[in-house]
Amino acid sequence: MTSLARWCLRRRLAVVLLWLAALLGTTAAATAAGSAYSADYGVPGTESARATALLERAFPGQGGDDRIVWHTTSGTVRAAAVEQRMTAVLREVAALPGVAGVDSPYGGRYAGTGQGRISPDRHTAYAPLTFTGTPGADQVARVVKAARAAAGDGLDVAVGGSAVAAGQSTGSHLSEIVGLVVAAVVLLLVFGSLAASLLPIATALVGVGTAAMATSLLGHLMHVADFAPMLGTLIGLGVGIDYALFIVTRHRKGLRAGLPVPLAAERAVATTGRAVVFAGGTVCVALLGMLVLRLDFLTGVAVAASLTVVLTVAASVTLLPALLSYIGRRALGRRERLRLAEGGPAPEEPPTGPAARWAAFVERHPRKLGAVAAGVMLLLALPTSALHLGTSDQGSAPRSATTRQAYDMLAAGFGPGVNGPLTLVAPLDGAAERLAFQHLPDTLRHTPGVAAVSPVTLSGSGDTGVLTVVPTTSPQSRATSDLVDRLRTHVLPRATHGTGTEVRVGGLTAAYDDFAAVILGKLPWFVGTVVALGCVLLLLAFRSIGIPLKAAVMNIAAVASSFGVVVAVFQWGWGSELLGLGRAGPVEPFLPVVMVSVLFGLSMDYQVFLVSRMYEEWLATGDNRRAVRVGLAETSRVINSAAVIMISVFLAFVLSGDRVIAMFGIGLATAVALDAFVLRTLLVPALMHLLGRANWWLPGWLERCLPRLSIEPADPLPAGTGRTGPELVPGPAAVTERCEEPAAV
C-alpha cells in the first residue's frame, strides 16, 4: 500500500485524469449501448415457471396483464357518451408505436368478445393491452397520456399491469442529492474544513458513477435485475463516503502531528487504506455469497454490487490521496492550521469529552445497560416472526400511481382476485386427458376460495389446455397462497386421478410463492456460510474465540431487528402511505438475502473498527476493563459519524419512489443505526466488560495452527515531527498507534 500511495502522490495529475477518463469512457459506452436490465425474477424449474413456459409455447404473446381500466360514478360504462369516448381512446392507443393491440369490451374493429370485461354493476370496464415487446418509459408515458385524456365528467381512467409498472420511471435523482447534502453537512461538522468534507463525496461519486455505467454494460453480458443499479448506488455511496472519511481522518491526524502533506497522505493510505481494502473485501465476499443460491438474477445483483464496492475502494486508495495532495493543509480547519503554524505539532492527549464519559459510564453499569440494549433489540425483532415473503404488486403502489388506481378500480368492480388470476395449464396427450381437463371447471367452481373459472381453451393443435381461475382474495393475501397449495396438493390431483393429466398452476401468486419457497429453502445455508466466513476472518484478526462468536450473535440480532422494522412499515403498513410507499404488502423474497450480505460486510467494518483498538490496548496492558474503555472512547466518535452518514444516504433512497429500494433503504438504515448506536457502543462493550479476560481466550493448539493476519500495520512517525512512534508490543496481529481513529474500519 505504501508503494501504491507513493505512486499516486507522485503522479497525482495522471491519477485524476485516469479516473475521469474511466468515468467518461464508461458513460459514453453505456449511453451508446443502452440498458439491458431484466425484470424477470422467475426461478427455472418451479411449477409456475413450467406453466409459464408451456403457456408461452402454446399461446405466444398472451401472458401479459396490462389493461386500460375505466370507471364511472354516474350512469354506466354502457352509456352512449362513455362508450363513444372510450372507443375513440382505445382506437388512438391501438395506433401508438409499440402497441400490438387493444381488446375492447365494446363492439367494432378494435373489439374482442368483451366477455367478463364489464363489471356486474356496469360501473367498471377494462380493455386488455398488448405491447409488441418490452415497452420503454416513453412508450408507456404516451399510452398513459392518451388513455387518461378521456377522464373527466365522472369518468376515471387508469392504466395498469406489469409492463406499464416496469416502464414507468420517475427520472428523479432527488434521493441521491438529499443523501449527499446530508453527508456533506455531517462531514463539515466533523472536519471543520469545507475542502476536506467535499473530498469523500467527490471520491465516492466518481467511483459510484463509474460503477453505475459499468453495471449498465454488464447487463448486456449477464442477467442483471432492474433494481441492481440503484441498489449499487445506495451501497456505493454509503461505503464510499465512509471509507474516504476514515482515510481523510487519518491524514488529518498526520498533518496535526506535523507531517508534510505528501507523507501524511502516504501514511494514511498505507495504514487506514489497507484497512479499507480489507473492509471492502469483506463486503464483496459477503455479496458474492449470493452466488451459492444459484439464482440468475441474484448473481447479477451480487456481481454488480461487488463491482461498485471494488471501484469505490479503488477510488479511496488512489484518487483520494491525489486529491488530498492538491488541497494541502486545507484538509485542516482554519483554527487547526493557525495552531499548527504558531505552536507546532499538537501533543497527543487522552480521550476526553462525551465519548470518554460514555465509555466510563458503560464500564460502571455493564449489566443494566446490556440488559436495556438487549431488550431494545428483542422488541424490534418481534415483528420478524410475522414475516410474509412475497412480491408486492400494483396494489402496493402509492395512491397517485396510475397502476394503483387501475388495480383499485378492478378490485372494486370485479373483486380483488381479478388482479391476480391463477393460470392452469396442462399438456394434453390423447382424448382421455382432454376430457379430464375440460371437466375441471365444474370441480373448481365448487372449490372454496374460487370466485370464477373461465372456459377451457385449447391450443391450435389441441395438445395444450389452459383455463383461468379467479380467487376470491387479492394476489398478496395469504388466503390466495393457501388456495394455490390446496389446488396443487388436493383438488387437481383428485380431479385428474387415473387420467395421467398433469395440471400446472401458474400465475402471479403462484410465481411469487414458488420464488419465496426457493429462497427460504436456501436461506439457512446462505446465512450459515456468510456468518461462518465472518467468524473465520475475526478469528484470524483477533486470535480469540469469544470475539467472533459475539460478532455472529450481534450480526444476527441486527438483521432480525431491522427486519422487524421492515415488517412493521411495509407488511403492516405503519406509516407507509405517509412516506409515499403505498399500502401494506408482503416483503420481497430476495430482501433477506441481499440485506444479510450487505449487513455482514458493514457490521464487520464496525466490529473490526471497534475491537481492533481494544485489542491493541489489551496487548499493551493486559487489562480488559481499560482495553474496552479506551477502545470505546477513542472509536465511538468516528463510528457514530460514519454511521450518521450511511444512515442519511440509505434513508434518502426512500424518496426514490421505488418500493423495493425503499425497503432496502429503511432496512439498511435501521440496521446501521442499531449496529452503531446500540450494539457496538453499548451491548458489545457491556458484554466485554462482563466476560473479562475470557474475551481474548484462544486454545494453544489453535493459536499454533492459525495463520497470522495483519489488518493494519503500525504507523510509527519519523523523527522530527515532535513525537515518537508507539512501541510495538508482542502479539500475532499488527498493533496500531493510539489515536482518535483506530486502526481498522
XYZ file of C-alpha atoms in Angstrom:
745
model
C 0.000 0.000 0.000
C 2.889 2.362 0.672
C 4.201 1.952 -2.872
C 0.722 2.491 -4.300
C 0.217 5.631 -2.232
C 3.621 6.994 -3.223
C 2.943 6.356 -6.912
C -0.467 8.079 -6.757
C 1.004 11.109 -4.979
C 3.885 11.492 -7.417
C 1.608 11.169 -10.428
C -1.439 12.856 -8.993
C -2.492 14.540 -12.236
C -2.305 11.248 -14.124
C -4.388 9.534 -11.451
C -7.108 12.197 -11.609
C -7.156 12.103 -15.417
C -7.308 8.301 -15.481
C -10.328 8.266 -13.190
C -12.071 10.965 -15.214
C -11.317 9.021 -18.399
C -12.778 5.866 -16.827
C -15.923 7.727 -15.805
C -16.407 9.453 -19.157
C -15.477 6.335 -21.131
C -17.928 4.043 -19.363
C -20.615 6.737 -19.589
C -20.145 7.056 -23.339
C -20.130 3.290 -23.822
C -23.228 2.774 -21.653
C -25.084 5.572 -23.441
C -24.277 4.099 -26.830
C -25.159 0.533 -25.840
C -28.294 1.371 -23.853
C -29.510 -0.517 -20.817
C -30.485 -4.190 -20.813
C -31.748 -4.765 -17.295
C -34.229 -7.523 -16.590
C -37.439 -7.534 -14.572
C -37.704 -11.319 -14.788
C -37.317 -12.719 -11.270
C -38.547 -16.168 -12.198
C -36.917 -19.298 -10.857
C -36.449 -22.006 -13.508
C -37.635 -25.457 -12.548
C -40.575 -24.392 -10.358
C -44.129 -25.370 -11.240
C -45.148 -21.798 -12.056
C -42.109 -21.422 -14.338
C -43.042 -24.620 -16.195
C -46.624 -23.381 -16.517
C -45.424 -20.067 -17.970
C -43.111 -21.795 -20.446
C -45.885 -24.127 -21.584
C -48.317 -21.214 -21.949
C -45.864 -19.167 -23.993
C -45.149 -22.086 -26.282
C -48.808 -22.903 -26.914
C -50.261 -19.374 -26.778
C -47.448 -16.942 -27.635
C -47.960 -13.320 -26.663
C -50.943 -13.946 -24.348
C -49.221 -13.801 -20.991
C -49.465 -10.060 -20.310
C -51.646 -8.417 -17.654
C -51.653 -4.799 -18.879
C -55.044 -3.131 -19.048
C -56.813 0.164 -19.576
C -59.465 0.464 -16.874
C -62.282 2.969 -16.608
C -64.971 3.599 -14.014
C -67.966 5.889 -13.999
C -69.761 7.139 -10.915
C -72.827 8.434 -12.786
C -74.571 6.169 -15.234
C -72.856 3.071 -16.599
C -69.954 2.269 -18.896
C -72.592 1.192 -21.411
C -73.883 4.772 -21.690
C -73.547 6.089 -25.223
C -71.329 9.030 -24.240
C -68.929 6.836 -22.247
C -68.795 4.130 -24.900
C -68.129 6.645 -27.663
C -65.391 8.402 -25.707
C -63.609 5.203 -24.660
C -63.859 3.618 -28.101
C -62.092 6.641 -29.575
C -59.400 6.455 -26.885
C -58.832 2.737 -27.413
C -58.519 3.338 -31.162
C -55.931 6.054 -30.502
C -53.947 3.845 -28.092
C -54.003 0.922 -30.540
C -52.388 3.132 -33.173
C -49.469 4.175 -30.929
C -45.967 2.820 -31.685
C -45.126 -0.304 -29.723
C -48.765 -1.265 -29.073
C -49.736 -4.605 -30.631
C -53.426 -4.337 -29.850
C -56.206 -3.295 -27.506
C -59.104 -5.702 -26.889
C -62.174 -3.541 -26.290
C -65.220 -4.800 -24.377
C -67.400 -2.904 -26.864
C -68.169 -3.826 -30.472
C -66.282 -2.581 -33.504
C -62.986 -3.024 -35.244
C -60.895 -2.922 -32.058
C -63.203 -5.268 -30.173
C -62.850 -8.764 -28.832
C -65.580 -10.809 -27.270
C -65.762 -8.475 -24.306
C -66.794 -11.425 -22.160
C -66.460 -10.649 -18.487
C -64.762 -7.276 -19.056
C -67.677 -5.205 -17.824
C -68.442 -5.457 -14.115
C -71.799 -6.807 -12.927
C -72.870 -3.336 -11.768
C -71.755 -1.883 -15.156
C -69.741 0.877 -13.497
C -66.308 -0.534 -14.382
C -64.786 -1.953 -17.566
C -61.333 -2.793 -18.856
C -59.559 -3.461 -22.132
C -56.509 -5.802 -22.228
C -53.472 -4.066 -23.697
C -50.693 -5.886 -25.575
C -47.269 -4.442 -26.448
C -45.082 -5.630 -29.290
C -42.154 -6.044 -26.905
C -40.932 -4.683 -23.594
C -42.120 -1.060 -23.592
C -39.827 1.764 -22.649
C -40.646 4.703 -20.423
C -41.561 6.915 -23.414
C -43.955 4.343 -24.860
C -45.663 3.824 -21.511
C -45.933 7.577 -20.979
C -47.657 8.024 -24.362
C -50.136 5.225 -23.634
C -50.947 6.604 -20.175
C -51.342 10.139 -21.506
C -53.665 9.060 -24.326
C -55.799 6.902 -22.046
C -56.126 9.389 -19.213
C -57.127 12.141 -21.637
C -60.607 10.609 -21.625
C -61.056 11.173 -17.870
C -63.462 13.798 -16.626
C -67.179 14.391 -16.102
C -67.473 11.489 -13.679
C -65.266 9.115 -15.692
C -61.997 7.861 -14.203
C -59.397 6.198 -16.440
C -56.169 4.444 -15.416
C -53.621 2.092 -16.944
C -52.225 -0.869 -15.024
C -50.169 -4.000 -15.472
C -46.639 -5.326 -15.068
C -45.206 -3.877 -18.282
C -46.712 -0.467 -17.525
C -45.326 -0.513 -13.976
C -41.874 -1.553 -15.205
C -41.861 1.073 -17.946
C -42.758 3.958 -15.690
C -39.787 5.950 -14.446
C -39.669 8.973 -12.202
C -36.371 10.113 -13.715
C -35.535 11.865 -10.451
C -32.251 11.774 -8.572
C -33.694 13.509 -5.511
C -32.725 10.650 -3.211
C -29.046 10.792 -4.193
C -28.975 14.588 -3.902
C -30.559 14.600 -0.429
C -28.201 11.873 0.789
C -25.139 13.721 -0.492
C -26.229 17.024 1.037
C -26.736 15.459 4.472
C -23.404 13.642 4.184
C -21.672 16.913 3.286
C -23.141 18.645 6.341
C -22.026 15.832 8.660
C -18.517 15.821 7.172
C -18.259 19.595 7.537
C -19.196 19.340 11.214
C -16.687 16.529 11.758
C -13.751 18.087 9.891
C -14.424 21.804 10.174
C -12.959 22.160 6.679
C -15.005 22.592 3.506
C -12.266 21.148 1.305
C -11.859 18.053 3.485
C -15.628 17.497 3.662
C -16.037 17.591 -0.125
C -13.274 15.105 -0.964
C -15.028 11.960 0.364
C -18.147 12.902 -1.594
C -16.200 13.608 -4.781
C -14.316 10.324 -4.463
C -17.485 8.338 -3.838
C -19.276 9.995 -6.764
C -16.506 9.131 -9.201
C -16.331 5.525 -8.002
C -20.101 5.020 -7.924
C -20.629 6.815 -11.241
C -18.079 4.609 -12.978
C -19.623 1.531 -11.386
C -23.150 2.535 -12.447
C -22.092 2.856 -16.069
C -20.152 -0.414 -15.885
C -23.252 -2.108 -14.432
C -25.269 -0.892 -17.413
C -22.740 -2.532 -19.734
C -22.740 -5.662 -17.580
C -26.448 -6.059 -18.305
C -25.546 -6.967 -21.892
C -23.349 -9.835 -20.719
C -25.426 -11.404 -17.939
C -28.815 -11.287 -16.242
C -28.860 -8.080 -14.134
C -32.049 -7.196 -12.233
C -33.569 -3.786 -12.883
C -33.114 -2.737 -9.243
C -29.372 -3.538 -9.264
C -28.157 -0.061 -10.407
C -29.993 1.805 -7.660
C -29.039 -0.787 -5.061
C -25.407 -0.468 -6.145
C -25.626 3.311 -5.878
C -27.160 3.032 -2.406
C -24.400 0.729 -1.159
C -21.601 2.507 -3.041
C -22.397 5.980 -1.725
C -22.697 4.692 1.842
C -19.466 2.713 1.993
C -17.569 5.014 -0.396
C -18.090 8.122 1.710
C -17.350 6.211 4.914
C -14.118 4.687 3.601
C -12.926 8.070 2.400
C -13.887 9.529 5.789
C -11.569 7.093 7.573
C -8.626 7.864 5.283
C -9.116 11.638 5.494
C -9.355 11.379 9.289
C -6.002 9.567 9.440
C -4.487 12.090 7.006
C -5.643 14.987 9.186
C -4.108 13.352 12.236
C -0.784 13.147 10.431
C -0.990 16.826 9.498
C -1.718 17.785 13.100
C 1.319 15.749 14.140
C 3.468 17.940 11.876
C 3.936 15.604 8.911
C 4.345 17.127 5.437
C 1.242 16.801 3.265
C 2.600 14.056 0.938
C 3.906 11.985 3.841
C 0.646 12.357 5.795
C -1.358 11.174 2.766
C 1.067 8.307 2.180
C 0.807 7.186 5.817
C -2.991 7.416 5.691
C -3.222 5.143 2.663
C -0.536 2.762 3.938
C -2.351 2.273 7.262
C -6.064 3.064 7.121
C -6.104 2.468 3.370
C -5.068 -1.107 3.988
C -7.922 -1.489 6.440
C -10.315 -0.007 3.875
C -9.226 -2.648 1.364
C -9.831 -5.336 3.989
C -13.263 -3.913 4.837
C -14.253 -3.587 1.180
C -13.088 -7.124 0.585
C -15.334 -8.453 3.350
C -18.321 -6.624 1.834
C -17.564 -8.103 -1.594
C -17.130 -11.596 -0.195
C -20.465 -11.284 1.603
C -22.193 -10.017 -1.537
C -20.684 -12.754 -3.666
C -22.021 -15.228 -1.125
C -25.303 -14.851 -3.032
C -23.737 -16.992 -5.744
C -24.333 -20.081 -3.596
C -28.068 -19.616 -4.195
C -27.578 -20.191 -7.946
C -30.340 -17.773 -8.964
C -29.558 -15.900 -12.169
C -30.932 -12.503 -11.228
C -29.278 -12.565 -7.779
C -25.988 -13.499 -9.427
C -26.213 -10.318 -11.472
C -27.072 -8.281 -8.375
C -24.110 -9.759 -6.470
C -21.629 -9.067 -9.264
C -22.950 -5.541 -9.893
C -22.921 -4.575 -6.191
C -19.451 -6.086 -5.692
C -18.171 -4.166 -8.697
C -19.474 -0.966 -7.131
C -17.694 -1.678 -3.841
C -14.445 -2.573 -5.627
C -14.445 0.681 -7.587
C -15.278 2.821 -4.539
C -12.444 1.182 -2.598
C -10.089 1.708 -5.543
C -11.068 5.377 -5.717
C -10.499 5.753 -1.963
C -6.914 4.444 -2.074
C -5.841 6.054 -5.372
C -7.932 9.078 -6.312
C -8.387 10.345 -2.752
C -4.660 10.688 -1.871
C -4.099 12.513 -5.161
C -6.858 14.977 -4.269
C -5.523 15.312 -0.712
C -2.165 16.402 -2.088
C -3.909 19.110 -4.129
C -5.722 20.709 -1.181
C -2.630 20.583 1.056
C -3.122 21.737 4.621
C -6.630 22.966 3.845
C -7.672 19.480 4.937
C -7.445 21.018 8.412
C -9.763 23.696 9.677
C -8.567 27.298 9.847
C -8.030 27.204 13.598
C -6.088 23.959 13.329
C -3.824 25.461 10.645
C -3.177 28.566 12.751
C -2.455 26.485 15.825
C -0.066 24.295 13.836
C 1.729 27.337 12.397
C 2.081 29.009 15.798
C 2.754 26.154 18.169
C 3.978 23.221 16.137
C 2.533 19.735 16.272
C -0.335 19.173 18.681
C 0.543 16.859 21.582
C -1.268 13.535 21.884
C -3.964 13.789 24.548
C -6.038 11.092 26.191
C -9.650 10.899 25.018
C -11.964 13.326 26.753
C -15.454 14.663 26.241
C -18.752 12.821 25.798
C -17.135 9.730 24.273
C -14.830 9.212 27.250
C -17.654 9.848 29.728
C -19.885 7.374 27.922
C -17.155 4.722 27.927
C -16.712 5.175 31.690
C -20.491 5.018 32.208
C -20.710 1.698 30.347
C -17.809 0.380 32.425
C -19.674 1.211 35.660
C -23.064 -0.245 34.611
C -22.464 -3.091 32.153
C -25.298 -5.327 33.361
C -28.044 -2.699 33.343
C -27.013 -1.158 30.032
C -26.506 -4.562 28.424
C -29.995 -5.600 29.516
C -31.501 -2.386 28.104
C -29.717 -2.849 24.774
C -30.767 -6.496 24.535
C -34.349 -5.517 25.356
C -34.418 -2.898 22.598
C -33.087 -5.368 20.034
C -35.561 -8.057 21.115
C -38.521 -5.667 20.994
C -37.673 -4.510 17.488
C -37.132 -8.092 16.347
C -40.572 -9.331 17.459
C -42.404 -8.382 14.211
C -39.941 -10.565 12.279
C -41.876 -13.615 13.483
C -44.780 -12.464 11.288
C -42.610 -12.047 8.180
C -44.525 -12.866 4.972
C -42.338 -13.151 1.911
C -43.914 -12.351 -1.428
C -43.691 -9.868 -4.259
C -45.757 -6.712 -3.971
C -47.848 -5.780 -6.988
C -49.552 -2.619 -8.194
C -51.848 -2.775 -5.174
C -48.922 -1.658 -3.004
C -48.026 1.315 -5.207
C -48.710 4.874 -3.992
C -52.259 6.150 -4.463
C -51.080 8.666 -7.058
C -49.755 5.928 -9.390
C -51.935 5.046 -12.369
C -51.177 1.356 -11.803
C -52.542 1.569 -8.236
C -55.670 3.378 -9.451
C -56.297 0.716 -12.109
C -55.742 -2.018 -9.516
C -58.234 -0.468 -7.074
C -60.898 0.083 -9.756
C -60.636 -3.542 -10.907
C -60.819 -4.834 -7.331
C -63.902 -2.718 -6.599
C -65.692 -3.684 -9.808
C -64.726 -7.326 -10.282
C -63.407 -8.469 -6.898
C -59.842 -8.484 -5.552
C -58.914 -11.764 -7.234
C -59.168 -10.357 -10.749
C -55.820 -8.597 -10.211
C -54.027 -11.914 -9.763
C -55.805 -14.774 -11.536
C -54.295 -18.238 -11.467
C -53.490 -19.891 -14.775
C -53.907 -23.653 -15.026
C -52.028 -25.210 -17.940
C -51.704 -28.841 -18.926
C -50.085 -30.751 -21.797
C -52.808 -32.974 -23.241
C -51.911 -36.250 -24.918
C -54.992 -38.076 -26.056
C -58.750 -37.803 -25.698
C -58.824 -39.008 -22.079
C -56.574 -36.198 -20.864
C -58.502 -33.591 -22.872
C -61.794 -34.826 -21.438
C -60.453 -34.755 -17.864
C -59.141 -31.216 -18.313
C -62.428 -29.992 -19.829
C -64.295 -31.223 -16.746
C -62.044 -29.251 -14.371
C -64.153 -26.028 -14.389
C -67.086 -27.871 -12.799
C -64.851 -29.072 -9.968
C -63.087 -25.748 -9.485
C -66.312 -23.701 -9.252
C -67.187 -25.582 -6.075
C -63.729 -25.133 -4.519
C -63.630 -22.743 -1.531
C -61.707 -19.576 -2.368
C -62.571 -19.637 -6.087
C -64.686 -16.729 -7.363
C -64.857 -17.611 -11.060
C -63.479 -20.066 -13.604
C -63.079 -19.406 -17.306
C -63.978 -21.937 -20.011
C -61.204 -24.243 -21.192
C -59.158 -23.028 -24.149
C -57.228 -25.482 -26.301
C -54.225 -24.662 -28.452
C -54.494 -24.941 -32.237
C -53.093 -28.464 -32.217
C -55.145 -29.437 -29.189
C -52.091 -30.608 -27.242
C -52.263 -27.901 -24.568
C -55.177 -26.697 -22.468
C -55.473 -23.582 -20.354
C -58.083 -22.100 -18.053
C -58.138 -19.171 -15.648
C -59.180 -19.296 -12.005
C -60.096 -16.035 -10.271
C -59.621 -16.247 -6.473
C -61.914 -14.501 -4.026
C -58.924 -12.795 -2.409
C -56.144 -10.484 -3.609
C -52.823 -11.732 -5.026
C -50.911 -10.724 -1.901
C -53.322 -12.396 0.519
C -52.238 -15.486 2.439
C -55.619 -16.980 1.561
C -54.665 -16.890 -2.132
C -51.402 -18.654 -1.361
C -53.378 -21.262 0.594
C -55.624 -21.736 -2.443
C -52.566 -22.365 -4.647
C -51.318 -25.018 -2.227
C -54.764 -26.606 -1.989
C -55.138 -26.790 -5.769
C -51.696 -28.349 -6.199
C -51.853 -30.880 -3.405
C -55.525 -31.883 -3.175
C -58.022 -30.531 -5.710
C -56.208 -31.104 -9.015
C -54.601 -34.480 -8.191
C -58.003 -35.789 -7.058
C -59.844 -34.403 -10.105
C -57.355 -35.869 -12.604
C -56.581 -39.097 -10.768
C -56.106 -42.010 -13.095
C -56.114 -39.935 -16.300
C -52.400 -39.096 -16.442
C -53.180 -35.374 -16.790
C -50.526 -33.150 -15.202
C -52.018 -29.735 -14.474
C -49.571 -26.968 -13.603
C -50.657 -23.939 -11.593
C -49.127 -20.646 -12.659
C -49.980 -17.001 -12.384
C -48.866 -14.085 -10.257
C -49.372 -15.513 -6.768
C -48.118 -18.976 -7.718
C -44.906 -17.498 -9.133
C -44.396 -15.364 -6.005
C -44.944 -18.338 -3.698
C -42.565 -20.561 -5.671
C -39.917 -17.849 -5.614
C -40.263 -17.358 -1.851
C -40.127 -21.120 -1.258
C -36.862 -21.441 -3.183
C -35.300 -18.528 -1.282
C -36.428 -19.831 2.105
C -35.140 -23.292 1.305
C -31.653 -21.979 0.561
C -31.566 -19.166 3.129
C -30.219 -21.182 6.114
C -27.304 -22.480 4.040
C -26.583 -18.990 2.756
C -26.742 -17.314 6.190
C -24.620 -20.055 7.713
C -21.975 -19.598 5.024
C -21.826 -15.833 5.482
C -21.747 -15.960 9.290
C -19.097 -18.699 9.311
C -16.921 -16.690 6.945
C -17.181 -13.666 9.229
C -16.211 -15.730 12.262
C -13.138 -17.084 10.493
C -11.953 -13.606 9.484
C -12.396 -12.253 13.010
C -10.712 -15.321 14.495
C -7.662 -14.691 12.321
C -7.628 -10.971 13.101
C -8.089 -11.061 16.892
C -6.869 -14.552 17.924
C -9.941 -15.101 20.084
C -12.931 -17.455 20.244
C -15.214 -15.014 22.042
C -14.860 -12.071 19.645
C -16.125 -13.954 16.532
C -18.974 -15.618 18.433
C -20.183 -12.282 19.825
C -19.915 -10.748 16.340
C -22.055 -13.548 14.868
C -24.737 -13.033 17.515
C -24.637 -9.263 17.022
C -24.988 -9.590 13.247
C -27.988 -11.893 13.589
C -29.535 -9.501 16.119
C -29.060 -6.535 13.768
C -30.650 -8.419 10.870
C -33.609 -9.621 12.954
C -34.306 -6.173 14.411
C -34.018 -4.402 11.074
C -36.414 -6.917 9.547
C -38.811 -6.200 12.386
C -38.902 -2.558 11.330
C -39.321 -3.546 7.656
C -42.261 -5.801 8.558
C -43.915 -3.037 10.604
C -43.541 -0.399 7.877
C -44.122 -2.399 4.695
C -46.049 -5.537 5.679
C -48.203 -3.975 8.399
C -48.298 -0.580 6.699
C -47.265 1.544 9.695
C -46.689 4.911 8.039
C -46.049 3.509 4.563
C -48.742 5.661 2.924
C -47.420 8.769 4.702
C -43.963 8.034 3.301
C -45.396 7.654 -0.212
C -44.588 3.934 -0.282
C -48.099 2.636 -0.872
C -50.158 0.380 1.338
C -49.207 -2.756 3.206
C -47.929 -5.754 1.285
C -45.515 -8.672 1.585
C -41.754 -8.332 1.905
C -39.738 -9.092 -1.227
C -38.340 -12.660 -1.118
C -34.823 -11.614 -2.119
C -34.623 -8.863 0.521
C -33.276 -11.181 3.282
C -30.521 -12.468 1.006
C -29.278 -9.062 -0.131
C -29.620 -7.463 3.298
C -27.745 -10.263 5.049
C -24.931 -9.881 2.523
C -24.677 -6.120 2.889
C -25.126 -6.057 6.668
C -22.483 -8.721 7.155
C -19.929 -6.529 5.421
C -20.973 -3.323 7.165
C -21.087 -4.980 10.585
C -17.621 -6.375 10.012
C -16.400 -2.827 9.386
C -17.688 -1.517 12.706
C -16.698 -4.644 14.618
C -13.108 -4.532 13.400
C -13.027 -0.754 13.836
C -14.050 -1.011 17.499
C -12.344 -4.219 18.622
C -9.000 -3.563 16.915
C -8.400 -0.603 19.233
C -9.469 -2.664 22.231
C -7.165 -5.469 21.098
C -4.229 -3.075 20.849
C -4.809 -1.853 24.399
C -5.234 -5.410 25.652
C -1.893 -6.456 24.154
C -0.227 -3.395 25.658
C -1.644 -3.610 29.197
C -3.365 -6.962 29.732
C -6.172 -5.012 31.461
C -9.540 -5.913 29.870
C -11.509 -3.123 31.562
C -9.041 -0.497 30.388
C -8.901 -2.019 26.905
C -12.683 -1.863 26.494
C -12.957 1.636 27.971
C -10.146 3.148 25.898
C -11.213 1.380 22.709
C -14.790 2.635 23.037
C -13.727 6.182 23.959
C -11.367 6.521 21.009
C -13.550 4.962 18.326
C -17.134 5.894 19.142
C -16.904 9.400 17.627
C -15.716 8.173 14.249
C -18.093 5.192 14.286
C -21.027 7.458 15.043
C -20.047 9.985 12.367
C -19.671 7.238 9.767
C -22.989 5.704 10.830
C -24.843 9.023 10.572
C -23.554 9.479 7.022
C -24.525 5.957 5.990
C -27.954 6.223 7.641
C -28.603 9.525 5.864
C -27.658 8.081 2.477
C -29.790 4.977 2.995
C -32.847 6.867 4.258
C -32.633 9.322 1.381
C -33.386 6.463 -1.003
C -36.876 6.255 0.472
C -37.513 9.301 -1.736
C -36.750 7.254 -4.869
C -40.404 6.209 -5.158
C -39.350 2.585 -5.717
C -40.850 0.279 -3.093
C -38.079 -2.315 -3.354
C -35.300 0.263 -2.988
C -37.206 1.910 -0.131
C -37.261 -1.469 1.648
C -33.505 -1.721 1.285
C -33.063 1.882 2.406
C -35.147 1.593 5.573
C -33.854 -1.877 6.399
C -30.184 -0.973 5.969
C -30.545 2.403 7.724
C -32.209 0.706 10.693
C -29.546 -1.986 10.828
C -26.680 0.521 10.685
C -28.293 2.696 13.370
C -28.781 -0.273 15.688
C -25.328 -1.622 14.907
C -23.563 1.673 15.618
C -25.599 3.166 18.458
C -26.893 0.093 20.299
C -24.644 -2.867 19.527
C -21.109 -1.526 19.020
C -21.231 1.353 21.501
C -23.416 -0.267 24.151
C -24.096 -4.020 24.035
C -20.684 -5.181 22.777
C -18.616 -3.188 25.328
C -21.045 -4.167 28.111
C -20.638 -7.855 27.277
C -16.870 -7.471 27.018
C -16.759 -5.911 30.474
C -18.785 -8.823 31.858
C -16.674 -11.511 30.167
C -13.346 -10.051 31.246
C -10.243 -11.966 30.167
C -12.437 -14.618 28.510
C -12.848 -12.182 25.609
C -9.323 -12.961 24.458
C -9.124 -16.697 25.154
C -7.794 -18.956 22.413
C -6.695 -22.604 22.836
C -2.957 -23.035 22.446
C -3.257 -25.705 19.749
C -5.482 -23.416 17.679
C -3.090 -20.498 18.157
C -0.290 -22.572 16.657
C -2.405 -23.652 13.672
C -3.831 -20.285 12.656
C -2.066 -18.152 10.046
C -1.277 -14.601 11.035
C -3.377 -11.786 9.578
C -2.423 -8.109 9.871
C -5.363 -5.822 9.187
C -3.364 -2.620 9.529
C 0.350 -2.197 10.162
C 1.804 0.058 12.776
C 2.201 3.720 11.922
C 5.403 4.994 13.570
C 6.076 8.632 12.943
C 9.509 9.670 11.707
C 11.883 11.778 13.686
C 11.391 15.476 13.504
C 7.634 15.507 13.954
C 7.744 16.257 17.622
C 6.529 12.800 18.554
C 7.894 9.309 18.830
C 6.297 6.267 17.318
C 4.482 3.846 19.577
C 6.348 0.943 20.977
C 5.250 -2.247 19.294
C 4.104 -4.851 21.772
C 4.383 -8.585 21.132
C 1.372 -10.136 19.517
C 0.244 -12.011 16.446
C -1.615 -9.141 14.834
C -0.298 -5.721 13.993
C -0.707 -3.107 16.690
C -1.714 0.389 15.800
C -0.942 3.781 17.154
C -3.329 5.192 19.748
C -5.183 7.938 18.023
C -8.615 9.413 17.667
C -9.459 6.921 14.977
C -8.477 3.264 15.310
C -6.565 1.003 13.064
C -9.267 -0.611 11.025
C -12.645 0.188 9.678
